[in-house]
XYZ file of C-alpha atoms in Angstrom:
550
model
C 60.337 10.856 -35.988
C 57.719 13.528 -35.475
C 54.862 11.136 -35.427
C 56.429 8.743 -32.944
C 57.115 11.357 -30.503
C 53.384 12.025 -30.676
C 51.511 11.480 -27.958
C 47.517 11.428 -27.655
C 45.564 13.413 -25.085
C 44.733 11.937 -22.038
C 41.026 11.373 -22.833
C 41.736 8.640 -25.437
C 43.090 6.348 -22.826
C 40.347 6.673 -20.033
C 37.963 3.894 -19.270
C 34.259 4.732 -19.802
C 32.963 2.542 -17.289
C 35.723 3.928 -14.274
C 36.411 7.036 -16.393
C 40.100 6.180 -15.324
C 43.028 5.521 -17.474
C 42.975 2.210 -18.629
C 44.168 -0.902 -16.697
C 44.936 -3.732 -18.817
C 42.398 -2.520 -21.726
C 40.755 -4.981 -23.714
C 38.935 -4.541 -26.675
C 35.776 -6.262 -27.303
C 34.064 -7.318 -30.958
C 33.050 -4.087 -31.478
C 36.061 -2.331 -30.962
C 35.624 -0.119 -27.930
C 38.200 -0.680 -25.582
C 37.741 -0.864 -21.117
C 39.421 -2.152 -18.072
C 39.828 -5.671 -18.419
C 38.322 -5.753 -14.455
C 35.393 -2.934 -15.331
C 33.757 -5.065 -18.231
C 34.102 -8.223 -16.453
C 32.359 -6.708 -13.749
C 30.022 -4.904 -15.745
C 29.091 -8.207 -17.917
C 28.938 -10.586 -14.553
C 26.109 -7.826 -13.071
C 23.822 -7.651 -16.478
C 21.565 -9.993 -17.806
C 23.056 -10.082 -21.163
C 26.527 -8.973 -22.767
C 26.162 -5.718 -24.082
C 28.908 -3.138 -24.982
C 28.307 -0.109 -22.623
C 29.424 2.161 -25.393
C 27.212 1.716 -28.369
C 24.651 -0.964 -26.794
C 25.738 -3.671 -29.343
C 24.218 -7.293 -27.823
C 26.573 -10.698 -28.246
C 24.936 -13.805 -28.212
C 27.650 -15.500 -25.986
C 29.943 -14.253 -24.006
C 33.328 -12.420 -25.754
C 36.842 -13.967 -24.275
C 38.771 -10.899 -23.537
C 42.748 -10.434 -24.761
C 44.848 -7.650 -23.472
C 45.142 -4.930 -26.415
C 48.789 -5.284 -26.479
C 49.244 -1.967 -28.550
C 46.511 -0.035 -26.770
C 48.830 -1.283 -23.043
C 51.929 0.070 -24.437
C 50.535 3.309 -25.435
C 48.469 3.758 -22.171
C 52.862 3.317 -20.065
C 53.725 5.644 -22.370
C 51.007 8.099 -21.664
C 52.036 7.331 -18.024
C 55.785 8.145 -18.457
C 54.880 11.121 -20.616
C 52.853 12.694 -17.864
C 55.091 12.013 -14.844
C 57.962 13.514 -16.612
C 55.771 16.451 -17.260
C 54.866 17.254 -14.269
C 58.361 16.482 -12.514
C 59.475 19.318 -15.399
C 56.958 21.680 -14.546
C 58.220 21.749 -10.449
C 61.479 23.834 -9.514
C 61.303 22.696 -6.141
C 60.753 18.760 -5.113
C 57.629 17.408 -6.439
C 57.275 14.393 -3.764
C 53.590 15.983 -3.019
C 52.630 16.477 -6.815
C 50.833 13.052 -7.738
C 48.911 11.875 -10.710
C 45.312 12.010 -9.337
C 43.340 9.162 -8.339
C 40.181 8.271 -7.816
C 38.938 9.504 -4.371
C 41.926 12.506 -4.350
C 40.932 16.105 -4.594
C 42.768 17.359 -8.061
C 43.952 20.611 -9.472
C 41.124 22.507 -11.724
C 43.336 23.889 -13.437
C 45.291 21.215 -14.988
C 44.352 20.653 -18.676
C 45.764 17.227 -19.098
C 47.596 15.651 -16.470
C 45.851 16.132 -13.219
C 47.773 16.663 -10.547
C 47.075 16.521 -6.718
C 45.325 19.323 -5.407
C 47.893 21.257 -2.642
C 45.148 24.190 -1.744
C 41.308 25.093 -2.096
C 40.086 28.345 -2.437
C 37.156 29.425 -1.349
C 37.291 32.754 -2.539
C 37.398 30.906 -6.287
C 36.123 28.237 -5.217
C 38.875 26.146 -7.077
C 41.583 23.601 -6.089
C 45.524 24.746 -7.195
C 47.998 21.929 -7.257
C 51.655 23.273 -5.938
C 52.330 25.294 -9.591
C 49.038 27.071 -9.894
C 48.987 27.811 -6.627
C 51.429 30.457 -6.624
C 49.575 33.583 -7.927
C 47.982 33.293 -4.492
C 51.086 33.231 -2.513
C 52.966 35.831 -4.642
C 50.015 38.291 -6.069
C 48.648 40.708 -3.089
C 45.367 40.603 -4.733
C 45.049 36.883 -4.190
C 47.012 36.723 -0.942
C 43.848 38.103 0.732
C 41.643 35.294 -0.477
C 40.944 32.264 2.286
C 43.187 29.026 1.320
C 42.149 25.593 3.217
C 43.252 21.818 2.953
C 42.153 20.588 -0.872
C 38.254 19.548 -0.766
C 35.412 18.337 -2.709
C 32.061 20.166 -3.938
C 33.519 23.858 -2.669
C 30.067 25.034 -3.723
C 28.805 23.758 -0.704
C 30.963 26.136 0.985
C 29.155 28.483 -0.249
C 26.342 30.810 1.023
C 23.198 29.499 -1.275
C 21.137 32.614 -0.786
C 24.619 35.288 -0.725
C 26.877 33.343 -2.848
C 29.190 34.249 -0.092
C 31.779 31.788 2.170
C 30.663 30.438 4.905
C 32.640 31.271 7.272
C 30.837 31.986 10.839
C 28.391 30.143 12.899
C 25.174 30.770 14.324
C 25.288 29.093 17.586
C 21.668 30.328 17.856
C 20.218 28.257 14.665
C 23.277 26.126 15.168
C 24.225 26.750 11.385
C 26.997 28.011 9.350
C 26.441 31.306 7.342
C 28.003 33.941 5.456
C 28.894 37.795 6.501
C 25.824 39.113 4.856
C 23.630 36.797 7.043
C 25.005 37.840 9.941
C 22.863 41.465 9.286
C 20.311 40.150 7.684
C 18.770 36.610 8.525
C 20.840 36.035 11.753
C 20.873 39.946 13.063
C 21.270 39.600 16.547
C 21.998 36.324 16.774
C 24.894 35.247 18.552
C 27.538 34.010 15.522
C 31.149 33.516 16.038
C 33.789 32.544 14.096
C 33.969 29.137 12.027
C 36.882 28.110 14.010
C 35.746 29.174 17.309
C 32.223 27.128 16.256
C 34.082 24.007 15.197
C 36.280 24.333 18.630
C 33.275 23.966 20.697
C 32.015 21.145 18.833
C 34.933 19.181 18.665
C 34.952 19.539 22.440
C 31.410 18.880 22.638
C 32.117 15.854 20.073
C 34.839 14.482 22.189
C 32.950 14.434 25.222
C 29.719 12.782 22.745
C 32.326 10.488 21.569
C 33.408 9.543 25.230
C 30.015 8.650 26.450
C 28.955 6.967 23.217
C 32.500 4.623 24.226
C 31.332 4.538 27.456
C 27.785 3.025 26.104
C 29.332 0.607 24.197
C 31.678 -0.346 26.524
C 28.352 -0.976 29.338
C 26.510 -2.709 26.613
C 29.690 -5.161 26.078
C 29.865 -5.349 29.411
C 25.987 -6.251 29.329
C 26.548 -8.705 26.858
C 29.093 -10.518 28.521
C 27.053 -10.254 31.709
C 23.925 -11.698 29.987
C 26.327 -14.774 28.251
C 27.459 -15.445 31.936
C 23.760 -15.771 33.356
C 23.354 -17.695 30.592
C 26.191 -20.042 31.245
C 25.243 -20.105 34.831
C 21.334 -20.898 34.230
C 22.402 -23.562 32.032
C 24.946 -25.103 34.639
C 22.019 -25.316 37.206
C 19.668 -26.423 34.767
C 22.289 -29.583 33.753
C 22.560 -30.059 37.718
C 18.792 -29.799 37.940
C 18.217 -32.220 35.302
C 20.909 -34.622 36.854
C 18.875 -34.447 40.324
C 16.038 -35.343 38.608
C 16.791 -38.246 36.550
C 18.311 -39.341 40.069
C 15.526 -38.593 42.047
C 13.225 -39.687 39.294
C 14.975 -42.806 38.705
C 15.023 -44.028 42.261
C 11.782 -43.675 42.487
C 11.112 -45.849 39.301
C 13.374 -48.512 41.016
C 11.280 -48.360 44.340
C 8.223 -48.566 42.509
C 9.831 -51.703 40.602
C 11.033 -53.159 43.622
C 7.586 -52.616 45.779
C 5.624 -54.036 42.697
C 8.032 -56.995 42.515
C 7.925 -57.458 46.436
C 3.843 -57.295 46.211
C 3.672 -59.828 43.252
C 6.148 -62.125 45.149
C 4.022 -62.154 48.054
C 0.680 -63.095 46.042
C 2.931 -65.706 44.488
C 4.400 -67.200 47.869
C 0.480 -67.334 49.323
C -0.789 -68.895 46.496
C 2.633 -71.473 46.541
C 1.800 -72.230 50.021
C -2.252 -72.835 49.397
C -1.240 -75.360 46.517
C 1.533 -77.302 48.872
C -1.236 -77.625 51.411
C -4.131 -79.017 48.608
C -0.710 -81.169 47.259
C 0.100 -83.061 50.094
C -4.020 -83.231 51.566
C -4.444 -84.771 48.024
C -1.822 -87.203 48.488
C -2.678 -88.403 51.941
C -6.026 -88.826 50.275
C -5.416 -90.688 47.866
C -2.832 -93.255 50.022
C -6.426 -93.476 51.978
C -8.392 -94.424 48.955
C -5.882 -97.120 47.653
C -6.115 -98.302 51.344
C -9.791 -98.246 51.539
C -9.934 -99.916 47.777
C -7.977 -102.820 48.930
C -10.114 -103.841 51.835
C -13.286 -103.534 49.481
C -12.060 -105.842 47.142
C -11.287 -107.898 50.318
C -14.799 -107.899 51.485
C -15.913 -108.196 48.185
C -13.885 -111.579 47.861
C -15.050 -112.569 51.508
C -18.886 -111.789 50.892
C -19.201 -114.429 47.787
C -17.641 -117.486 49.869
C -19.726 -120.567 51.364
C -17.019 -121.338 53.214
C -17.925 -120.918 56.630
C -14.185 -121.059 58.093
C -12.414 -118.935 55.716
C -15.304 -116.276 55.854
C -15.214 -115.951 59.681
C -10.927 -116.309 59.564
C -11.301 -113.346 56.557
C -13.010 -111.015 58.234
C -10.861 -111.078 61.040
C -7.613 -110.795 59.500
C -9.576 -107.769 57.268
C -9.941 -105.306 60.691
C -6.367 -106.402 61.371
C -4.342 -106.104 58.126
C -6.718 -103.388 57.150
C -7.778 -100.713 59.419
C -9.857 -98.359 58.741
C -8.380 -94.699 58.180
C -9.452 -92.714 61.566
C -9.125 -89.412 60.451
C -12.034 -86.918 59.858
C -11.396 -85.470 57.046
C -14.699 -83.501 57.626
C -12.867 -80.625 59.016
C -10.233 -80.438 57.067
C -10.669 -77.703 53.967
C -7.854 -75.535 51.981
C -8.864 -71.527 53.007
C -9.467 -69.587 49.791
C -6.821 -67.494 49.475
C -7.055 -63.747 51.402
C -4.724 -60.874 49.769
C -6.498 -58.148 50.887
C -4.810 -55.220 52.018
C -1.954 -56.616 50.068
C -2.192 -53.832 47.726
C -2.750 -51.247 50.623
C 0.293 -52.428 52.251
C 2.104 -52.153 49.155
C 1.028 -48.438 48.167
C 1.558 -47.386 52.125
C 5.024 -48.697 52.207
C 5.460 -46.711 48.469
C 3.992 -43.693 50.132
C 6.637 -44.282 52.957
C 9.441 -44.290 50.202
C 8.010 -41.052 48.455
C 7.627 -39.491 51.587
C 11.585 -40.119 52.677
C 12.473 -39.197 49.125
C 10.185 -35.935 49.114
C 12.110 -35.169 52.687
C 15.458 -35.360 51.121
C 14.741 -32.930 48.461
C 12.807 -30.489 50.585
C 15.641 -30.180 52.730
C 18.454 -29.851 50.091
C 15.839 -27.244 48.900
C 16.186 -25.174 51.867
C 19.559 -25.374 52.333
C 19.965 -24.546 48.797
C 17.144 -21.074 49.037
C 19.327 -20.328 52.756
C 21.946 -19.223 50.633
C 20.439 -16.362 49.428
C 19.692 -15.232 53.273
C 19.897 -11.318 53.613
C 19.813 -9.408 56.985
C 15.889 -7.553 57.266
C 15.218 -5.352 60.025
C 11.769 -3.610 60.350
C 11.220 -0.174 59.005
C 9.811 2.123 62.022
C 8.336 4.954 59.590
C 6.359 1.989 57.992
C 4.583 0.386 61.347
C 1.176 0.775 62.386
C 1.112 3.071 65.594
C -0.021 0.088 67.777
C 2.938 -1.537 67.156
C 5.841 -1.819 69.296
C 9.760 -2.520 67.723
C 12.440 -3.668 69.744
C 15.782 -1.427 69.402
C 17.573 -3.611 66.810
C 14.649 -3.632 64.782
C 14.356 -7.391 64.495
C 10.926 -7.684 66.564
C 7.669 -6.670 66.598
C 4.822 -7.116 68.675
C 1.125 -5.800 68.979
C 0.937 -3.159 72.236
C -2.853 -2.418 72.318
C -1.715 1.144 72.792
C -1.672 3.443 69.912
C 1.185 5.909 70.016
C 1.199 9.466 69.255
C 3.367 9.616 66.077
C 3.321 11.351 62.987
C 1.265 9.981 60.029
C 3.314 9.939 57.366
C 2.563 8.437 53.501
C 4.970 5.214 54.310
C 2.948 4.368 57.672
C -0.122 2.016 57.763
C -2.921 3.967 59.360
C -5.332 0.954 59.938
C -3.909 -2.487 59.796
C -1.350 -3.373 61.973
C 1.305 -3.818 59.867
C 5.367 -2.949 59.010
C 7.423 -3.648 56.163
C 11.438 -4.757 56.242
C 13.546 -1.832 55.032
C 15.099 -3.014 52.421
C 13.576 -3.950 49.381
C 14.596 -5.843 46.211
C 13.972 -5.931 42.800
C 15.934 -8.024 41.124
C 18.034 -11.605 42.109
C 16.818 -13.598 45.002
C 16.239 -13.503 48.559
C 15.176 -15.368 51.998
C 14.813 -14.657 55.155
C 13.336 -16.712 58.542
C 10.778 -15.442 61.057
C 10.144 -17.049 64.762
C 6.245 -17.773 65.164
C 6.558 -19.563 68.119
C 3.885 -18.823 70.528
C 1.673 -17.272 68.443
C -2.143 -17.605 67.131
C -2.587 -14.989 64.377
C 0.175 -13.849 62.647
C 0.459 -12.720 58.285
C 3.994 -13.271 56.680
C 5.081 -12.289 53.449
C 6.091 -9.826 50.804
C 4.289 -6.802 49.181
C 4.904 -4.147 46.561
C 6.294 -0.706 47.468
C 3.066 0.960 46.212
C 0.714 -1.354 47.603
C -2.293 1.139 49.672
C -1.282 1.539 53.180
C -3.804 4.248 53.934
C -7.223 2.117 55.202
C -8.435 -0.946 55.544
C -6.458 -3.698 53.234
C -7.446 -6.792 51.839
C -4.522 -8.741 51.379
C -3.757 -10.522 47.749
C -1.775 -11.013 44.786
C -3.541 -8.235 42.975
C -3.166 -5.897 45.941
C 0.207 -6.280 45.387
C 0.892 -8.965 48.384
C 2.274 -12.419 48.451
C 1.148 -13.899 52.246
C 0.387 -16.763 54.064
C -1.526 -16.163 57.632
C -2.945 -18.203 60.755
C -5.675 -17.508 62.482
C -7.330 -19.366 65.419
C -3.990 -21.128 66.226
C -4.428 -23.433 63.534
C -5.960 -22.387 60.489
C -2.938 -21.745 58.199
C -4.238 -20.198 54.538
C -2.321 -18.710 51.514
C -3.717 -15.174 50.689
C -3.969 -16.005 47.082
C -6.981 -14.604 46.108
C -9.361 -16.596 46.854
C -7.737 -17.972 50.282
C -6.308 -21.493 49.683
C -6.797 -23.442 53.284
C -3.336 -24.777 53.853
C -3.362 -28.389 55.702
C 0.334 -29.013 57.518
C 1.144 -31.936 59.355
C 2.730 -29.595 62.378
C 2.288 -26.237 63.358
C 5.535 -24.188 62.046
C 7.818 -22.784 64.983
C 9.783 -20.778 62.394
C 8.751 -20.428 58.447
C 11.605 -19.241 55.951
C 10.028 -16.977 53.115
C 12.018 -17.033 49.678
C 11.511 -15.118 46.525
C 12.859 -15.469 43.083
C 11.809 -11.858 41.557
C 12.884 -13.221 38.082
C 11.315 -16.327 38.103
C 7.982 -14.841 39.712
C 7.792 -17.370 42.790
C 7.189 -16.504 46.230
C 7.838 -19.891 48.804
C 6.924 -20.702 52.186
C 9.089 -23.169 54.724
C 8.646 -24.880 57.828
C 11.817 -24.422 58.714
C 12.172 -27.526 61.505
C 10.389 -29.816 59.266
C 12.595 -28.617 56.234
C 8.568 -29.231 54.395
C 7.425 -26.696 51.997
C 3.979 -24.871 53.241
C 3.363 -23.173 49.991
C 4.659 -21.597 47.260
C 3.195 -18.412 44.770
C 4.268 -19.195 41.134
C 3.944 -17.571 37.801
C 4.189 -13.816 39.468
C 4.798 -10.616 37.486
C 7.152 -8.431 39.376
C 7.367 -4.847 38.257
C 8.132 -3.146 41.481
C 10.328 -3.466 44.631
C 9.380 -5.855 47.105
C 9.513 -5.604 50.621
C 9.395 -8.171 53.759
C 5.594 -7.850 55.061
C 5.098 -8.319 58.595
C 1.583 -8.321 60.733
C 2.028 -9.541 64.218
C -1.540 -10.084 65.010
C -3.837 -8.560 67.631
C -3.127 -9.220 71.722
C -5.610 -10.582 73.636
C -3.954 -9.932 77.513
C -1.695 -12.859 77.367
C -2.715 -14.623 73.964
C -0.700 -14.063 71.076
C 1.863 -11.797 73.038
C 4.873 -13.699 71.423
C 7.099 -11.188 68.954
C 7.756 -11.817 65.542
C 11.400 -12.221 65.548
C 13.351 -11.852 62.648
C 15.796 -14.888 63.309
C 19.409 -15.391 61.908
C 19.710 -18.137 59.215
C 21.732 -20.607 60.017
């Protein structure tokens, strides 16, 4: 009876592998016992099946069996020790647990551990609810510091005083002990641990808020970025759809012009070969004709007979004329297709051309969405220029003004900028030329000099087209690129696409595209450019006029 109320110490029934107590043990060949779970982990990780306790190597894999006896002894170990420690509590011991992994545990438990209630620091050890009570009974201990059960309380502890830590430098920003306070940290402003961690909770709370507040921009972001994405790929299947349209009516205008030109090389050449056709058969009705009244003569010419000779020959001129027409003149015209092809290709161009007009004006009304109200910028304009009150004209006034210099105003060329700028998205706007003979239209940079003499140019930082002389239209693109239109603009629309790096030019009344900047690297904000061109008494007096879209 004595031996079966035996019961072994807790260390015979731990795993060595968790260094718990065993779960479903199972011995192996060599008698150690584990976890049924820690040496089937442990074998499916190594390269070879090896016990972990004595290093003994199987060739092939052991089947594992639940140790039956070692199980039952292991849920009696586990009854044994709850009854123990229910025994060993007066009051309710609901908070009194048999530790666990990842629990902080009572150091001063021999065998069963229990849950930790308290730590120490002045001991630096953890009391479960019955050891704890010298330090809630004994005035000695009632002085020492108690906190929530924790890990590692050396780390609590002062490594140069072997004292708590318990203030804070808010000078170093570091925790220290009482002796650091007049020696390393003398002077330094230190407060209580409490007060230290109240301030950076705070502080963490408001870290904590922003970091949300990033993450929830970023998301936002995200989402944002997924939507361009879903747009851009909406306009690109629409693009691609007006394309293969486009594209494919042109392939069936090309098809029907070829087919129209080869028809009429085949109808000429139809019409040459009915003409040789029925030539050749009047022909050769004349030759049977003419064959006949040879072999008449022929007949006629061997006779003695002077009667039937003379009576012959007369009947011959009147039963067989002779054909009266002079074939002489008649020929077949070799056949003439040229300009066929030229007529062919012009009426082609016509088609491209209507085509080409149909897009550029579902192009512009497309870019005249993205119209934005500009007015001119008076701290940016050239002293000789004159604004009208709305800001939506400007004109050369040969008179320089008396205003102040300041860094946004061009000091030599004639020039003003729009006042608002953009640098991101798209934009358009229209300006009224009408009237004029020198005029520059555009975009440029925010930085771009304005102090001096300029030279206009994509490297300069400006995006222009210009006329000078009334009709010579170029494209500032560094070199100049002479521009040839087929009318002189009344009103050009300038559009921008700051993401896709294009800068585009319209005649607005001929919906036709002047010119367009592509493959452009915007860094900066743009701004409208505007140069109305010297006055010469009555030439070139028109305004440009910043007109409405409509």
């Amino acid at each position: 009876m004595a031996a079966a109320s035996y019961l072994p110490s807790e260390d015979q029934f731990l795993c060595s592998i968790c260094l718990d107590v065993f779960a479903d043990p199972v011995a192996i060949p060599c008698g150690h016992n584990f976890c049924k779970d820690c040496i089937t982990e442990h074998w499916d990780i190594s390269d070879k099946y090896q016990c972990p306790m004595c290093k003994k190597e199987f060739n092939t894999r052991p089947e594992l069996h639940i140790n039956t006896f070692i199980s039952e002894m292991v849920a009696q170990f586990r009854q044994s020790a709850q009854q123990k420690a229910s025994s060993s509590s007066s009051s309710s011991s609901s908070e009194q647990q048999v530790f666990k992994p990842g629990k902080v545990f009572c150091d001063v438990c021999t065998e069963t551990k229990l849950k930790a209630l308290k730590s120490c620091l002045v001991c630096l050890t953890s009391y479960c609810e019955t050891h704890l009570e010298p330090h809630l009974t004994k005035s000695g201990l009632k002085r020492h510091q108690l906190i929530d059960p924790v890990e590692n309380l050396e780390d609590r502890m002062c490594p140069k005083h072997d004292k708590p830590l318990e203030l804070f430098c808010k000078t170093d920003q570091t925790c220290v002990c009482m002796l650091c306070t007049v020696l390393d940290h003398k002077m330094h402003d230190v407060v209580p641990l409490k007060e230290g961690y109240e301030g950076k909770k705070a502080a963490l709370g408001k870290k904590e808020a922003r970091i949300q507040e990033m993450i929830q921009k970023r998301q936002l972001k995200i989402q944002e970025i997924k939507h361009s994405v879903d747009l851009s790929k909406k306009e690109a299947d629409r693009e691609k759809a007006k394309g293969f349209q486009v594209f494919t009516a042109l392939k069936e205008s090309v098809e029907r012009n070829l087919n129209e030109f080869i028809q009429t090389i085949v109808d000429k050449q139809n019409m040459r070969m009915k003409w040789a056709e029925d030539f050749i058969k009047e022909l050769e009705q004349e030759i049977s004709q003419l064959k006949k009244r040879s072999s008449v003569a022929e007949h006629l010419s061997r006779s003695e007979d002077h009667l039937h000779v003379l009576q012959g020959f007369q009947s011959l001129n009147i039963q067989h004329p002779s054909p009266t027409k002079d074939w002489t003149k008649v020929s077949i015209p070799l056949s003439s297709y040229e300009g066929t092809v030229v007529r062919a290709v012009v009426q082609l161009e016509q088609t491209l051309s209507q085509e080409m007009k149909k897009l550029l004006e579902a192009e512009l009304k497309r870019v005249q969405k993205y119209a934005v109200d500009v007015t001119l910028d008076p701290n940016t304009a050239h002293p000789d220029l004159n604004l009208s009150g709305d800001g939506k004209q400007v004109r050369d006034s040969d008179v320089e003004k008396n205003i102040p210099d300041n860094p946004e105003r061009f000091s030599k060329c004639t020039c003003v900028l729009g006042k608002q700028s953009f640098s991101s998205g798209r934009f358009y706007f229209e300006v009224q030329v009408k009237g004029k003979t020198d005029w520059d239209l555009g975009v440029a940079r925010g930085s771009i000099n304005r102090k001096g003499g300029i030279s206009p140019s994509p490297e300069d930082g400006f995006w222009t087209i210009l006329l000078r002389n009334g009709n010579e239209y170029k494209a500032l693109a560094g070199p100049s690129v002479l521009l040839s239109l087929k009318s002189r603009p009344q009103k050009v629309g300038v559009f921008v696409d700051y993401e896709e790096g294009r800068v585009s030019f319209y005649d607005v009344d001929a919906a036709a595209l002047i010119y367009s900047f592509t493959g452009c690297s915007f860094t900066e904000k743009l701004y409208p450019f505007f140069r109305p061109g010297v006055k010469c008494g009555r030439k070139n007096s028109a305004p440009l006029i910043i007109s409405p879209v409509n």
